[in-house]
Amino acid sequence: MNTPDARSIQLEQNLAAVRDRIRRAAGNAEPTLIVVTKFHPAEDVLRLRRLGVADVGENRDQEAAAKAADVADAALRWHFIGQLQSNKARSVAQYAHSVHSIDRASLVGALGRAVAAQQDLDGRNALECFIQVDLSESAPEAPTAQGSGTRATAARGGAAPSEVPALAELIASTPGLRLAGVMAVAPLGAAPEPAFELLAGVSARVVADHPEAAAISAGMSHDLEAAIHAGATHLRVGSDILGPRPAVG
Ligand SMILES: *Cc1c(COP(=O)(O)O)cnc(C)c1O
C-alpha cells in the first residue's frame, strides 16, 4: 500500500469530523453525505473515493462532465446541484445519478428527453430528481418588493412552494425520471431553522401525493445540524471537507 499523501490525510481528518457532527445530530437515522467537490480537482474526488465516499456533488456541467470522465472507473454517484440550463440536459444525462436543482417545467421536459436518449444508448438508470424550493418567504427580513435585486435569496434559485406540487406531478409522470423529493439552500443572512421547517412542510405535501418521494436534500457545511433536525435525508457538504474553494478568475 502506498503511504497516503498529505492531502489525503487532511481530507480523511475533515471527513471524520463532518461524519462525527452528522452522527451526533442524527442519532441512528443517518442521512446520505454528498461531498461537494466543485472547484477542486479530480484527484481529490479519487482521494475521497478511497476514503469511502460514494456520493459527490457538482454545480457546473462543464466541470462535472470533465471530472466524471476523469474518474469514470470509480463507482461514484454524481449529484448535480447547481442551476441548470436546459441545453445542458444532454450532457448531465451522461454522468449524473441525480439532479437536485429542478425548478421549472421546461427543465423537466429537457431532462426527460435527454435521459430517454441516454437510456437508448447505454441503458442508464432513471435520473433521480429533486425539486429545488425557494425558501425566501421564510426569512422575515427579506425585502418583499418584486424584482428587488437585494432580495436575500435572489441568487439561490428554486420554485416557489406553491409551484412544487405541479412540478412533482410532472416529474412523476415523465419516463426516465424518478421523483426523489425536494431540495433547498437556506436563505443567506437568516437563521436556517425556519427555512428548513418550511421545506419540511413542502416535503410533506409532496409525500402526500407521492409516498416514494420522501427525500429532503438540505444542509451544507454551516447548517447541516439544523437540516438534520428538520429531517434532511441528503446533506451537501463542501468546504468543511475540502477546505476553502480556490478563487475563480
Ligand atoms: C457549494 C454548494 C454546497 C456546499 O456548500 P459548503 O458551504 O461548501 O458546504 C451545497 N449546496 C449547493 C447547492 C452548493 O452550490
Short mmCIF file of C-alpha atoms and ligand atoms in Angstrom, two decimals:
data_model
loop_
_atom_site.label_atom_id
_atom_site.label_comp_id
_atom_site.label_asym_id
_atom_site.label_seq_id
_atom_site.Cartn_x
_atom_site.Cartn_y
_atom_site.Cartn_z
CA MET A 1 0.00 0.00 0.00
CA ASN A 2 1.24 3.49 -0.78
CA THR A 3 1.63 5.92 2.07
CA PRO A 4 -1.25 8.39 1.92
CA ASP A 5 -0.23 11.86 0.73
CA ALA A 6 -0.70 14.91 2.95
CA ARG A 7 -3.87 15.96 1.12
CA SER A 8 -5.45 12.54 1.67
CA ILE A 9 -4.65 12.74 5.38
CA GLN A 10 -6.23 16.20 5.58
CA LEU A 11 -9.35 15.04 3.71
CA GLU A 12 -9.60 11.99 5.96
CA GLN A 13 -9.50 14.16 9.09
CA ASN A 14 -12.03 16.65 7.73
CA LEU A 15 -14.33 13.86 6.61
CA ALA A 16 -14.12 12.19 10.01
CA ALA A 17 -15.01 15.47 11.75
CA VAL A 18 -18.03 16.04 9.49
CA ARG A 19 -19.20 12.44 9.89
CA ASP A 20 -18.90 12.88 13.64
CA ARG A 21 -21.07 16.02 13.53
CA ILE A 22 -23.63 14.13 11.43
CA ARG A 23 -23.70 11.18 13.85
CA ARG A 24 -24.16 13.45 16.85
CA ALA A 25 -27.02 15.36 15.20
CA ALA A 26 -28.72 12.38 13.58
CA GLY A 27 -28.63 9.52 16.05
CA ASN A 28 -29.31 6.33 14.10
CA ALA A 29 -31.19 7.67 11.06
CA GLU A 30 -28.08 8.89 9.28
CA PRO A 31 -28.58 10.91 6.11
CA THR A 32 -26.59 10.39 2.91
CA LEU A 33 -23.50 12.59 2.77
CA ILE A 34 -22.84 14.13 -0.64
CA VAL A 35 -19.36 15.66 -0.73
CA VAL A 36 -19.40 18.78 -2.91
CA THR A 37 -16.17 18.81 -4.93
CA LYS A 38 -16.76 21.90 -7.09
CA PHE A 39 -13.56 23.87 -7.84
CA HIS A 40 -11.43 21.00 -6.51
CA PRO A 41 -9.54 18.65 -8.86
CA ALA A 42 -10.45 15.13 -9.96
CA GLU A 43 -7.52 13.88 -7.82
CA ASP A 44 -9.47 14.96 -4.75
CA VAL A 45 -12.50 13.01 -5.96
CA LEU A 46 -10.30 9.91 -6.23
CA ARG A 47 -8.86 10.53 -2.74
CA LEU A 48 -12.40 10.80 -1.35
CA ARG A 49 -13.40 7.63 -3.14
CA ARG A 50 -10.51 5.79 -1.44
CA LEU A 51 -11.81 7.17 1.87
CA GLY A 52 -15.17 5.53 1.27
CA VAL A 53 -17.12 8.44 -0.25
CA ALA A 54 -19.70 7.21 -2.77
CA ASP A 55 -21.63 10.42 -3.50
CA VAL A 56 -20.13 13.63 -4.89
CA GLY A 57 -21.81 16.90 -5.88
CA GLU A 58 -21.00 19.44 -8.59
CA ASN A 59 -22.75 22.62 -9.65
CA ARG A 60 -21.41 23.32 -13.16
CA ASP A 61 -21.87 20.95 -16.07
CA GLN A 62 -18.57 21.69 -17.79
CA GLU A 63 -16.54 20.98 -14.67
CA ALA A 64 -18.66 17.99 -13.62
CA ALA A 65 -18.54 16.34 -17.06
CA ALA A 66 -14.75 16.65 -17.21
CA LYS A 67 -14.27 15.22 -13.71
CA ALA A 68 -16.76 12.42 -14.24
CA ALA A 69 -14.83 11.44 -17.40
CA ASP A 70 -11.52 11.58 -15.50
CA VAL A 71 -12.73 9.22 -12.80
CA ALA A 72 -15.09 7.12 -14.90
CA ASP A 73 -13.76 3.91 -13.38
CA ALA A 74 -14.75 4.83 -9.84
CA ALA A 75 -18.13 3.60 -8.65
CA LEU A 76 -19.30 7.08 -7.77
CA ARG A 77 -22.70 8.71 -7.87
CA TRP A 78 -22.59 12.24 -9.31
CA HIS A 79 -25.18 14.65 -7.99
CA PHE A 80 -25.83 17.80 -9.99
CA ILE A 81 -26.70 20.56 -7.53
CA GLY A 82 -26.37 23.84 -9.48
CA GLN A 83 -28.61 25.94 -11.66
CA LEU A 84 -29.08 24.05 -14.89
CA GLN A 85 -29.78 25.38 -18.38
CA SER A 86 -31.97 23.10 -20.48
CA ASN A 87 -29.31 22.93 -23.21
CA LYS A 88 -27.02 21.14 -20.73
CA ALA A 89 -29.52 18.34 -20.07
CA ARG A 90 -27.95 16.01 -22.68
CA SER A 91 -24.56 16.34 -21.05
CA VAL A 92 -25.84 15.91 -17.49
CA ALA A 93 -27.77 12.78 -18.51
CA GLN A 94 -24.44 11.13 -19.44
CA TYR A 95 -22.98 11.14 -15.93
CA ALA A 96 -25.47 12.29 -13.30
CA HIS A 97 -27.15 9.94 -10.86
CA SER A 98 -29.37 12.79 -9.67
CA VAL A 99 -30.26 16.42 -10.27
CA HIS A 100 -31.11 18.42 -7.14
CA SER A 101 -31.92 21.73 -8.81
CA ILE A 102 -35.08 21.20 -10.84
CA ASP A 103 -37.06 24.43 -10.68
CA ARG A 104 -39.23 24.64 -13.80
CA ALA A 105 -41.34 22.55 -16.16
CA SER A 106 -39.20 23.22 -19.24
CA LEU A 107 -36.20 21.67 -17.49
CA VAL A 108 -38.24 18.56 -16.65
CA GLY A 109 -39.07 18.15 -20.34
CA ALA A 110 -35.45 18.59 -21.40
CA LEU A 111 -34.17 16.12 -18.79
CA GLY A 112 -36.83 13.56 -19.68
CA ARG A 113 -35.85 13.65 -23.36
CA ALA A 114 -32.12 13.58 -22.55
CA VAL A 115 -32.38 10.64 -20.15
CA ALA A 116 -34.59 8.68 -22.56
CA ALA A 117 -32.00 9.17 -25.32
CA GLN A 118 -29.19 8.12 -22.97
CA GLN A 119 -31.16 5.05 -21.88
CA ASP A 120 -31.39 4.02 -25.54
CA LEU A 121 -27.59 4.29 -25.78
CA ASP A 122 -26.42 2.69 -22.55
CA GLY A 123 -29.45 1.66 -20.52
CA ARG A 124 -28.72 4.12 -17.72
CA ASN A 125 -30.94 4.16 -14.63
CA ALA A 126 -33.77 6.61 -14.18
CA LEU A 127 -32.49 10.04 -13.12
CA GLU A 128 -33.27 10.86 -9.50
CA CYS A 129 -34.94 14.25 -9.41
CA PHE A 130 -35.16 16.75 -6.55
CA ILE A 131 -37.28 19.88 -6.86
CA GLN A 132 -35.36 22.91 -5.64
CA VAL A 133 -37.59 25.05 -3.44
CA ASP A 134 -37.14 28.80 -2.94
CA LEU A 135 -37.32 29.33 0.83
CA SER A 136 -37.05 33.13 0.81
CA GLU A 137 -40.57 33.53 2.21
CA SER A 138 -39.29 32.01 5.47
CA ALA A 139 -36.85 34.91 6.00
CA PRO A 140 -38.79 37.82 7.56
CA GLU A 141 -36.11 40.39 6.83
CA ALA A 142 -36.05 39.68 3.11
CA PRO A 143 -37.42 42.65 1.17
CA THR A 144 -40.71 41.76 -0.47
CA ALA A 145 -40.60 44.22 -3.36
CA GLN A 146 -41.00 42.32 -6.62
CA GLY A 147 -37.86 42.19 -8.70
CA SER A 148 -35.69 43.61 -5.95
CA GLY A 149 -32.06 42.75 -6.62
CA THR A 150 -31.36 42.85 -2.92
CA ARG A 151 -33.74 40.06 -2.04
CA ALA A 152 -31.80 37.74 0.25
CA THR A 153 -32.26 34.63 -1.85
CA ALA A 154 -32.25 36.17 -5.32
CA ALA A 155 -29.27 34.10 -6.44
CA ARG A 156 -30.22 30.87 -4.71
CA GLY A 157 -32.96 29.77 -7.09
CA GLY A 158 -35.81 27.36 -6.81
CA ALA A 159 -39.52 27.07 -7.44
CA ALA A 160 -41.98 28.81 -5.13
CA PRO A 161 -43.52 26.38 -2.60
CA SER A 162 -46.90 26.79 -4.33
CA GLU A 163 -45.42 25.60 -7.64
CA VAL A 164 -43.95 22.39 -6.20
CA PRO A 165 -46.98 20.02 -6.35
CA ALA A 166 -47.47 20.56 -10.10
CA LEU A 167 -43.76 20.10 -10.78
CA ALA A 168 -43.78 16.92 -8.70
CA GLU A 169 -46.68 15.55 -10.73
CA LEU A 170 -44.89 16.39 -13.98
CA ILE A 171 -41.65 14.65 -12.91
CA ALA A 172 -43.52 11.61 -11.61
CA SER A 173 -45.27 11.22 -14.96
CA THR A 174 -42.13 11.67 -17.11
CA PRO A 175 -40.47 8.42 -18.30
CA GLY A 176 -36.79 8.24 -17.39
CA LEU A 177 -37.18 10.45 -14.33
CA ARG A 178 -37.77 9.32 -10.75
CA LEU A 179 -39.14 11.85 -8.31
CA ALA A 180 -36.87 11.68 -5.23
CA GLY A 181 -38.07 14.67 -3.22
CA VAL A 182 -37.19 18.29 -2.53
CA MET A 183 -34.01 20.33 -2.12
CA ALA A 184 -33.18 23.78 -0.83
CA VAL A 185 -30.45 26.17 0.21
CA ALA A 186 -31.28 28.19 3.33
CA PRO A 187 -31.58 31.96 2.70
CA LEU A 188 -28.40 33.95 3.25
CA GLY A 189 -28.19 36.06 6.35
CA ALA A 190 -31.11 34.46 8.20
CA ALA A 191 -31.43 31.62 10.71
CA PRO A 192 -31.77 28.32 8.81
CA GLU A 193 -34.34 26.74 11.16
CA PRO A 194 -37.50 28.47 9.82
CA ALA A 195 -36.34 27.81 6.26
CA PHE A 196 -35.82 24.10 6.85
CA GLU A 197 -39.15 23.93 8.67
CA LEU A 198 -40.85 25.41 5.61
CA LEU A 199 -39.02 22.85 3.44
CA ALA A 200 -40.24 20.01 5.67
CA GLY A 201 -43.80 21.23 5.14
CA VAL A 202 -43.33 21.36 1.36
CA SER A 203 -41.88 17.85 1.50
CA ALA A 204 -44.88 16.56 3.47
CA ARG A 205 -47.18 17.91 0.80
CA VAL A 206 -45.18 16.16 -1.94
CA VAL A 207 -45.14 12.89 0.02
CA ALA A 208 -48.93 13.01 0.45
CA ASP A 209 -49.25 12.69 -3.36
CA HIS A 210 -46.05 10.67 -3.95
CA PRO A 211 -45.22 8.49 -0.93
CA GLU A 212 -41.97 7.29 -2.57
CA ALA A 213 -40.60 10.85 -2.90
CA ALA A 214 -39.60 11.42 0.72
CA ALA A 215 -36.03 12.65 0.22
CA ILE A 216 -35.02 16.07 1.57
CA SER A 217 -31.72 17.46 0.30
CA ALA A 218 -30.70 20.23 2.71
CA GLY A 219 -27.79 21.19 4.87
CA MET A 220 -24.34 22.50 3.95
CA SER A 221 -21.13 22.98 5.93
CA HIS A 222 -22.50 25.67 8.25
CA ASP A 223 -26.08 24.44 8.74
CA LEU A 224 -26.05 20.66 8.49
CA GLU A 225 -27.18 20.17 12.11
CA ALA A 226 -30.27 22.35 11.59
CA ALA A 227 -31.07 20.49 8.39
CA ILE A 228 -30.75 17.09 10.09
CA HIS A 229 -33.07 18.23 12.87
CA ALA A 230 -35.63 19.21 10.21
CA GLY A 231 -35.47 15.78 8.58
CA ALA A 232 -32.80 16.08 5.87
CA THR A 233 -32.05 12.77 4.16
CA HIS A 234 -29.25 14.12 1.92
CA LEU A 235 -26.57 16.61 3.03
CA ARG A 236 -24.40 18.55 0.57
CA VAL A 237 -21.12 19.43 2.28
CA GLY A 238 -18.18 21.09 0.52
CA SER A 239 -15.85 23.48 2.30
CA ASP A 240 -15.76 21.77 5.70
CA ILE A 241 -14.33 18.69 3.98
CA LEU A 242 -12.31 20.06 1.05
CA GLY A 243 -11.30 23.38 2.56
CA PRO A 244 -11.98 26.82 1.10
CA ARG A 245 -12.70 26.87 -2.60
CA PRO A 246 -9.89 28.31 -4.71
CA ALA A 247 -10.66 31.81 -6.02
CA VAL A 248 -12.15 31.71 -9.51
CA GLY A 249 -10.86 34.02 -12.20
C1 LIG B 1 -21.44 24.69 -2.91
C2 LIG B 1 -22.75 24.13 -2.55
C3 LIG B 1 -22.90 23.37 -1.38
C4 LIG B 1 -21.78 23.12 -0.39
O1 LIG B 1 -21.57 24.27 0.36
P1 LIG B 1 -20.48 24.35 1.54
O2 LIG B 1 -20.84 25.56 2.27
O3 LIG B 1 -19.15 24.44 0.85
O4 LIG B 1 -20.60 23.12 2.34
C5 LIG B 1 -24.17 22.85 -1.12
N1 LIG B 1 -25.22 23.05 -1.95
C6 LIG B 1 -25.10 23.79 -3.07
C7 LIG B 1 -26.30 23.99 -3.93
C8 LIG B 1 -23.87 24.35 -3.42
O5 LIG B 1 -23.77 25.07 -4.53
#
